[in-house]
Coordinates of N, CA, C and O in Angstrom, one line a residue:
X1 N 0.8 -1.2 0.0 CA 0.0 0.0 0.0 C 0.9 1.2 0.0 O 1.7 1.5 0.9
X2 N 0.6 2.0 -1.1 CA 1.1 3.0 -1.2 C 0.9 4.3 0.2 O -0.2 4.2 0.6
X3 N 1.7 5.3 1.0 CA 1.2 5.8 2.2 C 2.3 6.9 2.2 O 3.4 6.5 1.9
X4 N 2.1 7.9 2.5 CA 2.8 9.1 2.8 C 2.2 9.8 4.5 O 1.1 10.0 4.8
X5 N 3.1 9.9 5.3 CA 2.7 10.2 6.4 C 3.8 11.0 6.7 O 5.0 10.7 6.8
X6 N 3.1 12.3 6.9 CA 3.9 13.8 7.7 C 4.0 13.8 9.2 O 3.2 13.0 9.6
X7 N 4.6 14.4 10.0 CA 5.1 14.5 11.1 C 5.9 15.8 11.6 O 6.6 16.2 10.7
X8 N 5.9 16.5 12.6 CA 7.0 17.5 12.9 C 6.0 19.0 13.1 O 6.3 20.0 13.8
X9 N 5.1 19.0 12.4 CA 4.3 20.0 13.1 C 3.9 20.4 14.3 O 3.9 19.4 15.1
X10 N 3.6 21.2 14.8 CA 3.4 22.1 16.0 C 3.1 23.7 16.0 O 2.9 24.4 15.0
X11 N 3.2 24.0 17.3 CA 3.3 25.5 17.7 C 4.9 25.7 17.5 O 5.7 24.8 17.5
X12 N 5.2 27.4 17.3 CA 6.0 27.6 17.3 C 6.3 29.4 17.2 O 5.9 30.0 16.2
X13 N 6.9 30.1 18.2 CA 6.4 31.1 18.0 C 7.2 32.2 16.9 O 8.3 31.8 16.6
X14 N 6.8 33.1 16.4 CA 7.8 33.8 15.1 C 9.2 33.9 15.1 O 9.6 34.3 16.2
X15 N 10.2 33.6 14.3 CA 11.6 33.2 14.0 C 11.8 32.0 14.4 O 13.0 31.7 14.4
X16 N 10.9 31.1 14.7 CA 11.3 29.9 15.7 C 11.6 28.9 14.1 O 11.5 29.4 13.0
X17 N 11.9 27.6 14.3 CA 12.1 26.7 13.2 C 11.4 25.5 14.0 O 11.3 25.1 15.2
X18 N 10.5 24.9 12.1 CA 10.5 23.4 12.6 C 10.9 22.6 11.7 O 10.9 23.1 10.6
X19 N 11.3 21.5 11.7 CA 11.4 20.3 10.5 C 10.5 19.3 10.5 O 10.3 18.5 11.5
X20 N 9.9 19.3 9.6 CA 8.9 18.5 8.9 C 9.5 17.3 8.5 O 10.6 17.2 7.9
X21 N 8.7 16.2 8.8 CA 9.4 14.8 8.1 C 8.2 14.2 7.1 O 7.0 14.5 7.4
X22 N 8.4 13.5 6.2 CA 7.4 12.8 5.4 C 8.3 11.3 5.0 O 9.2 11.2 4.3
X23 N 7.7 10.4 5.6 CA 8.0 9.4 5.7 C 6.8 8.4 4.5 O 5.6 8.6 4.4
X24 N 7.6 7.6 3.7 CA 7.0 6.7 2.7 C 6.9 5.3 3.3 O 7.6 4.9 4.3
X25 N 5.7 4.6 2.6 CA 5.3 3.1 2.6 C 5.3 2.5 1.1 O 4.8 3.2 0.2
X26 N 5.6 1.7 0.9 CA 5.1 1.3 -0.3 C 5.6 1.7 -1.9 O 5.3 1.2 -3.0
X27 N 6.6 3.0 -1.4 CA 7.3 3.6 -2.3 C 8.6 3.9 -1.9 O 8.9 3.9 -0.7
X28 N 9.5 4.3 -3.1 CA 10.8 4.5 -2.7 C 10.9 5.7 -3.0 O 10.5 5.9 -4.1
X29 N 11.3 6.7 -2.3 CA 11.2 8.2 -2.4 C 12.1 8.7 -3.0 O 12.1 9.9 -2.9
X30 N 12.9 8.2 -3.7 CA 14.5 8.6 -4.3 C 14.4 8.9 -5.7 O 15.0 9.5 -6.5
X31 N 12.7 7.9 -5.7 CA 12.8 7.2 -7.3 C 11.3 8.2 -8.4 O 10.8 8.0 -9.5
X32 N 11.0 9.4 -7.2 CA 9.8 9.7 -7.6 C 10.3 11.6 -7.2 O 11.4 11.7 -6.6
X33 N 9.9 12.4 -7.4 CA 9.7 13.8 -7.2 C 8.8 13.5 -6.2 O 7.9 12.7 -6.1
X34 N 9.4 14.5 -5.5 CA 8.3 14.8 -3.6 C 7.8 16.3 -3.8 O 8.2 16.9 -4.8
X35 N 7.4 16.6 -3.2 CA 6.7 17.9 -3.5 C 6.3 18.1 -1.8 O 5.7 17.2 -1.4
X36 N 6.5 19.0 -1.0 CA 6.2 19.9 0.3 C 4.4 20.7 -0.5 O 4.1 20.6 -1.7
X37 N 3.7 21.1 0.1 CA 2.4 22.0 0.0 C 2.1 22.2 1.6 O 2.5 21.7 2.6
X38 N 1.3 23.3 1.1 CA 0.3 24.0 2.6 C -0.3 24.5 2.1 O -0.1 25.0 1.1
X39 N -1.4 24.6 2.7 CA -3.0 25.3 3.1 C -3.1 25.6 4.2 O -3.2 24.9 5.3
X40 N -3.2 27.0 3.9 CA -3.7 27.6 5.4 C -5.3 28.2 5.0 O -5.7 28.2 3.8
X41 N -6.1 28.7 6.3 CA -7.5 28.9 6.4 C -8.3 29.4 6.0 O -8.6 30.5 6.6
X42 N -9.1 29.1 4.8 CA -9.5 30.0 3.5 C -8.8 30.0 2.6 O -9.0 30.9 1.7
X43 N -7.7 29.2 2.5 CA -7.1 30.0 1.0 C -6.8 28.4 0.4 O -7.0 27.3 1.0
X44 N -6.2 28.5 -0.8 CA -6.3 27.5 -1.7 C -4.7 26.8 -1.3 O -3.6 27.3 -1.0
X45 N -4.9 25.5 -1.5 CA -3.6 24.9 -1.1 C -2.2 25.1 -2.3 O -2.6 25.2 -3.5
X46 N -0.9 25.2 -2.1 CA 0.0 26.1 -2.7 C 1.7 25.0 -2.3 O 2.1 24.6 -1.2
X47 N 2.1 24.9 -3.5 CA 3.3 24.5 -3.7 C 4.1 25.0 -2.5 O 3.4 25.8 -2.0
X48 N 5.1 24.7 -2.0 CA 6.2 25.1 -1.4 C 7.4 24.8 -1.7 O 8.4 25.5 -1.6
X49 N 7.1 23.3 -2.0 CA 9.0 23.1 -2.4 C 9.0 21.7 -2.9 O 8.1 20.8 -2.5
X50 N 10.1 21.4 -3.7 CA 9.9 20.4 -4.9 C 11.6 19.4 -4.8 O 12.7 20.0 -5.1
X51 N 11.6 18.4 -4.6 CA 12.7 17.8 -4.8 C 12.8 16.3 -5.6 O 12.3 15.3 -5.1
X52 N 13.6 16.2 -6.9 CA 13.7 15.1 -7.9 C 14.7 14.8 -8.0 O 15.4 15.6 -8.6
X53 N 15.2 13.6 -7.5 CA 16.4 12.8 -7.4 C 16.8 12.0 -8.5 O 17.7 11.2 -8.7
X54 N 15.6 12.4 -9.3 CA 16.2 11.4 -10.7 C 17.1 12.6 -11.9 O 18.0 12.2 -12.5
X55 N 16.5 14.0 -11.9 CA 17.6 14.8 -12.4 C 18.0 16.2 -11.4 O 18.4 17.3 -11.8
X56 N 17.9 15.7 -10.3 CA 18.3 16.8 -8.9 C 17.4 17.8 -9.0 O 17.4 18.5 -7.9
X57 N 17.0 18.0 -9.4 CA 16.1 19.7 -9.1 C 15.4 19.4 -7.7 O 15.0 18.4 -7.1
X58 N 15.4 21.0 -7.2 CA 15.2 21.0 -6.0 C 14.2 22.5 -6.3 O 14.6 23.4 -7.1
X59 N 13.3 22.6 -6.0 CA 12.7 24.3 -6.1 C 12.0 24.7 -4.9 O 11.6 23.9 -4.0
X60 N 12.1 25.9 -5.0 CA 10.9 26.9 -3.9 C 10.4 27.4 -4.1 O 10.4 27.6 -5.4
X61 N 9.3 28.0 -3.4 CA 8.8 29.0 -4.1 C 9.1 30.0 -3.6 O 10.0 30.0 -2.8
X62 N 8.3 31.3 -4.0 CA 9.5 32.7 -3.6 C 9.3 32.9 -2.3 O 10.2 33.4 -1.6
X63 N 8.2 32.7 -1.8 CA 7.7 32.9 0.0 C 8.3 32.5 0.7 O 8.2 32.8 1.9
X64 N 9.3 31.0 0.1 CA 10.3 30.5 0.8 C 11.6 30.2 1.2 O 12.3 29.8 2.2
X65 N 11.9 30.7 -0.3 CA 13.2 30.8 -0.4 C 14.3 31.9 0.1 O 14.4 33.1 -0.1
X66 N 15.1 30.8 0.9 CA 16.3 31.4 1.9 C 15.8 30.5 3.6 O 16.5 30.1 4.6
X67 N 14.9 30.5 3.5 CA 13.8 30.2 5.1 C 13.9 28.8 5.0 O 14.5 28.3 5.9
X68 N 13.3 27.8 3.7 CA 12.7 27.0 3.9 C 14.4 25.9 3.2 O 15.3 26.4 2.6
X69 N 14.1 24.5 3.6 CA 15.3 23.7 3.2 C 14.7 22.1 2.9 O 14.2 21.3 3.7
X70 N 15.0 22.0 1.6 CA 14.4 20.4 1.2 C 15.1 19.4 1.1 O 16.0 19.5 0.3
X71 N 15.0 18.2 2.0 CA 16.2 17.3 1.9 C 15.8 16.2 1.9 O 14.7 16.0 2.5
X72 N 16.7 14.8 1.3 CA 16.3 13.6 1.5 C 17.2 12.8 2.0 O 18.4 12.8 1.8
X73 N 16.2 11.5 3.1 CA 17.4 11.3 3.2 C 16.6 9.3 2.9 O 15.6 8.8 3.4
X74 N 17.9 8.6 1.8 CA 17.2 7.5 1.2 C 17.3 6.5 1.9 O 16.4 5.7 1.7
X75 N 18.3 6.1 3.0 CA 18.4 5.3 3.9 C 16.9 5.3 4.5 O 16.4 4.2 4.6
X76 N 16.2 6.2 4.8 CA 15.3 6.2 5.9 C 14.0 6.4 5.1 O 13.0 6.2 5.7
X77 N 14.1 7.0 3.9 CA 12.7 6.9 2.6 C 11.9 8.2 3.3 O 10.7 8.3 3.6
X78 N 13.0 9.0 3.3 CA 11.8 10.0 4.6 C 12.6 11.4 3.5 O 13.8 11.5 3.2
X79 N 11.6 12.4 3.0 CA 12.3 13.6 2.9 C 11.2 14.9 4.0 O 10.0 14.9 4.3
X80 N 12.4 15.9 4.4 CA 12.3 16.6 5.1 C 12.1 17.8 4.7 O 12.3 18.1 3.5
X81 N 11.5 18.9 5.6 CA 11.5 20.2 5.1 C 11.9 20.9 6.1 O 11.2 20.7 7.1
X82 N 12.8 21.6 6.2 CA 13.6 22.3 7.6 C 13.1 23.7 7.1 O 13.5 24.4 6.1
X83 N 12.1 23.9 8.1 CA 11.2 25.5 8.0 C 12.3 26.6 9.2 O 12.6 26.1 10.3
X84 N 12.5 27.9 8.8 CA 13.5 28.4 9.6 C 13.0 30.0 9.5 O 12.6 30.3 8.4
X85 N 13.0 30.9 10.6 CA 12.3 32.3 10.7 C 11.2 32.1 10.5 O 10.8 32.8 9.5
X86 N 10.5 31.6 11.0 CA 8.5 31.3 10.6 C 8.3 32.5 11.0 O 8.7 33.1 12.1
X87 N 7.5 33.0 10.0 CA 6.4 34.0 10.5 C 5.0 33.6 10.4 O 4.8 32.5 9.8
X88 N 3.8 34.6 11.1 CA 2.3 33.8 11.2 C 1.9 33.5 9.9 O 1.0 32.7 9.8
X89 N 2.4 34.1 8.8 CA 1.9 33.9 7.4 C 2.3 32.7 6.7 O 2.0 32.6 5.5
X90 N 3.0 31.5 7.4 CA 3.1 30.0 7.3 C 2.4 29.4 8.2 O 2.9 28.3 8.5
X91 N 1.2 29.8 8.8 CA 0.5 28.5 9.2 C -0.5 28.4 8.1 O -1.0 29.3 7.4
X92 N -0.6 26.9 8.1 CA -0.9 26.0 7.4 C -1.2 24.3 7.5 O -0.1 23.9 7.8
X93 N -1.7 23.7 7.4 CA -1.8 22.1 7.0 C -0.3 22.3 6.3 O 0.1 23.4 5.8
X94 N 0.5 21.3 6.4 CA 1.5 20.8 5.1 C 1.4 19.5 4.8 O 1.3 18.6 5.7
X95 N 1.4 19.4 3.8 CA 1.2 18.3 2.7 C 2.3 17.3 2.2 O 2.9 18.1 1.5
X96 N 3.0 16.4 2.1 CA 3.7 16.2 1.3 C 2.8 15.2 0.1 O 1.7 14.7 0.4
X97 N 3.2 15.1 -0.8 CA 3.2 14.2 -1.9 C 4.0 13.8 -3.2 O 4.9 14.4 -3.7
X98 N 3.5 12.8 -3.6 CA 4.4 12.4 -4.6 C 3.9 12.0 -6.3 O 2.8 11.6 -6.7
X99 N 5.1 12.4 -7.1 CA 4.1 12.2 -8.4 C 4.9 11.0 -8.7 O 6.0 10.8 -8.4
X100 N 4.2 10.1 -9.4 CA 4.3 8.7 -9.5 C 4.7 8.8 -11.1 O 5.1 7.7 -11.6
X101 N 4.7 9.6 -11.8 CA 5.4 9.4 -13.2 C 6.5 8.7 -13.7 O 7.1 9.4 -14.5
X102 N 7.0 7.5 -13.5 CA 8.5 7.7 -14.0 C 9.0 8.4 -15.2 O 8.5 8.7 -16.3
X103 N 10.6 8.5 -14.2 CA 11.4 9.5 -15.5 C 10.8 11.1 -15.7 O 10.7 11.7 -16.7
X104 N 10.5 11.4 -14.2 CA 9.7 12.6 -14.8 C 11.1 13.9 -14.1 O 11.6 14.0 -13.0
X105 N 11.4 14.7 -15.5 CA 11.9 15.8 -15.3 C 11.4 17.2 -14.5 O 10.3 17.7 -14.9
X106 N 12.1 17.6 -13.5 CA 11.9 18.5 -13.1 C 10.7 18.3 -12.2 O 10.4 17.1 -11.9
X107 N 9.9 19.5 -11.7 CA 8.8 19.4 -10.7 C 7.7 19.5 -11.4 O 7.7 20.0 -12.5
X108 N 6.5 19.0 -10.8 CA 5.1 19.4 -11.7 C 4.0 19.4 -10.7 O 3.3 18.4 -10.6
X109 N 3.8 20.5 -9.9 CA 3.4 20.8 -8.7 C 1.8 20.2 -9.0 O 1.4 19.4 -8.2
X110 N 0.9 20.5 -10.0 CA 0.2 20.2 -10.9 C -0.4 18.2 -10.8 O -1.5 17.7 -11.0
X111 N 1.0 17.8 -10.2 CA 0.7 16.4 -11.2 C 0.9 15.3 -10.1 O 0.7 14.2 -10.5
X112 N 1.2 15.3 -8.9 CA 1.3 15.1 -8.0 C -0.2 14.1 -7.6 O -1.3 14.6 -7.8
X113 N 0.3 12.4 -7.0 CA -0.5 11.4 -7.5 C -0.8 10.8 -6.2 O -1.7 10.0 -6.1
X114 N 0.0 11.0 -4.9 CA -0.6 10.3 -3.6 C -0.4 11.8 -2.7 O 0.3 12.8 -2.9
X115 N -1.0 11.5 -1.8 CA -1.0 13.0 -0.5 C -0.4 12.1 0.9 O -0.2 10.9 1.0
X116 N -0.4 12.6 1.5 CA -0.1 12.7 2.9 C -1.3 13.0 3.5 O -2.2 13.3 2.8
X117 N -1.5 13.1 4.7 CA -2.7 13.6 5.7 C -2.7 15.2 6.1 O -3.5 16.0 6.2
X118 N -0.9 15.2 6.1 CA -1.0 16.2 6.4 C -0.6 16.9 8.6 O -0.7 16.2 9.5
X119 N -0.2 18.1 8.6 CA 0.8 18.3 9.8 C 0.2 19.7 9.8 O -0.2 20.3 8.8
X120 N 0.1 20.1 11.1 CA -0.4 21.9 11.2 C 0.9 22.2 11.9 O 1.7 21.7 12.6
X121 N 0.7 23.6 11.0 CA 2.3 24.6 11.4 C 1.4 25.4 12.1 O 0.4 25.7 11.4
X122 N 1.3 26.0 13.6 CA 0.8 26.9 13.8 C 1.9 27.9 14.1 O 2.3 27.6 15.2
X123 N 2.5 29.0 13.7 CA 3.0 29.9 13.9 C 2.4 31.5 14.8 O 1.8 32.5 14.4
X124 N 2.8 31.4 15.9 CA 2.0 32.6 16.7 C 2.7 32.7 18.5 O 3.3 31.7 18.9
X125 N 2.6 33.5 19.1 CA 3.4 34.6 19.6 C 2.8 33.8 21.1 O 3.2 34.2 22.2

């Protein structure tokens, strides 16, 4: 059974950091593009950050970049997102998922084929 399961959410108050973990079942995470997302309250759910180990690309998006950090690690089938200076404008649900394409170039935030449950970031004072 295919299964994506997030972890590492919490409270945390502004500049604080957390790391996010997304751990796999059923898949090998090395072999697929992972994709980070969040939805926060009322608004529509939104890319964050993209990593593909079959031609390296790694992306952000611009709300995140410098703050936010995507990594994998294959021993353990788990990729991470190391969130750092949170402000309240990153709470959110976070997401991970994965696009099941093989051989797929680059990221396709779009195309993304199993979800996670999902982790609340609450960021606040």
């Amino acid at each position: 059974q295919l299964q994506l399961v997030e972890s590492g959410g919490g409270l945390v108050q502004p500049g604080g950091s957390l790391r996010l973990s997304c751990v796999a079942s059923g898949i090998a995470l090395d072999s697929f593009a992972i994709g980070w997302f969040r939805q926060a309250p009322g608004k529509e759910r939104e890319g964050v950050s993209c990593i593909n180990e079959y031609d390296g690309t790694i992306d952000y998006a611009d709300f995140v970049k410098g703050r936010f950090t995507i990594s994998r690690d294959a021993a353990k089938n788990t990729v991470f997102l190391q969130m750092s200076n949170l402000n309240p404008e990153d709470t959110a649900v976070y997401y991970c998922a994965a696009d099941l394409l093989p051989l797929r170039r680059g990221c396709d935030y779009g195309g993304m084929d199993i979800w996670g449950q999902g982790t609340l970031v609450t960021v606040s004072p």
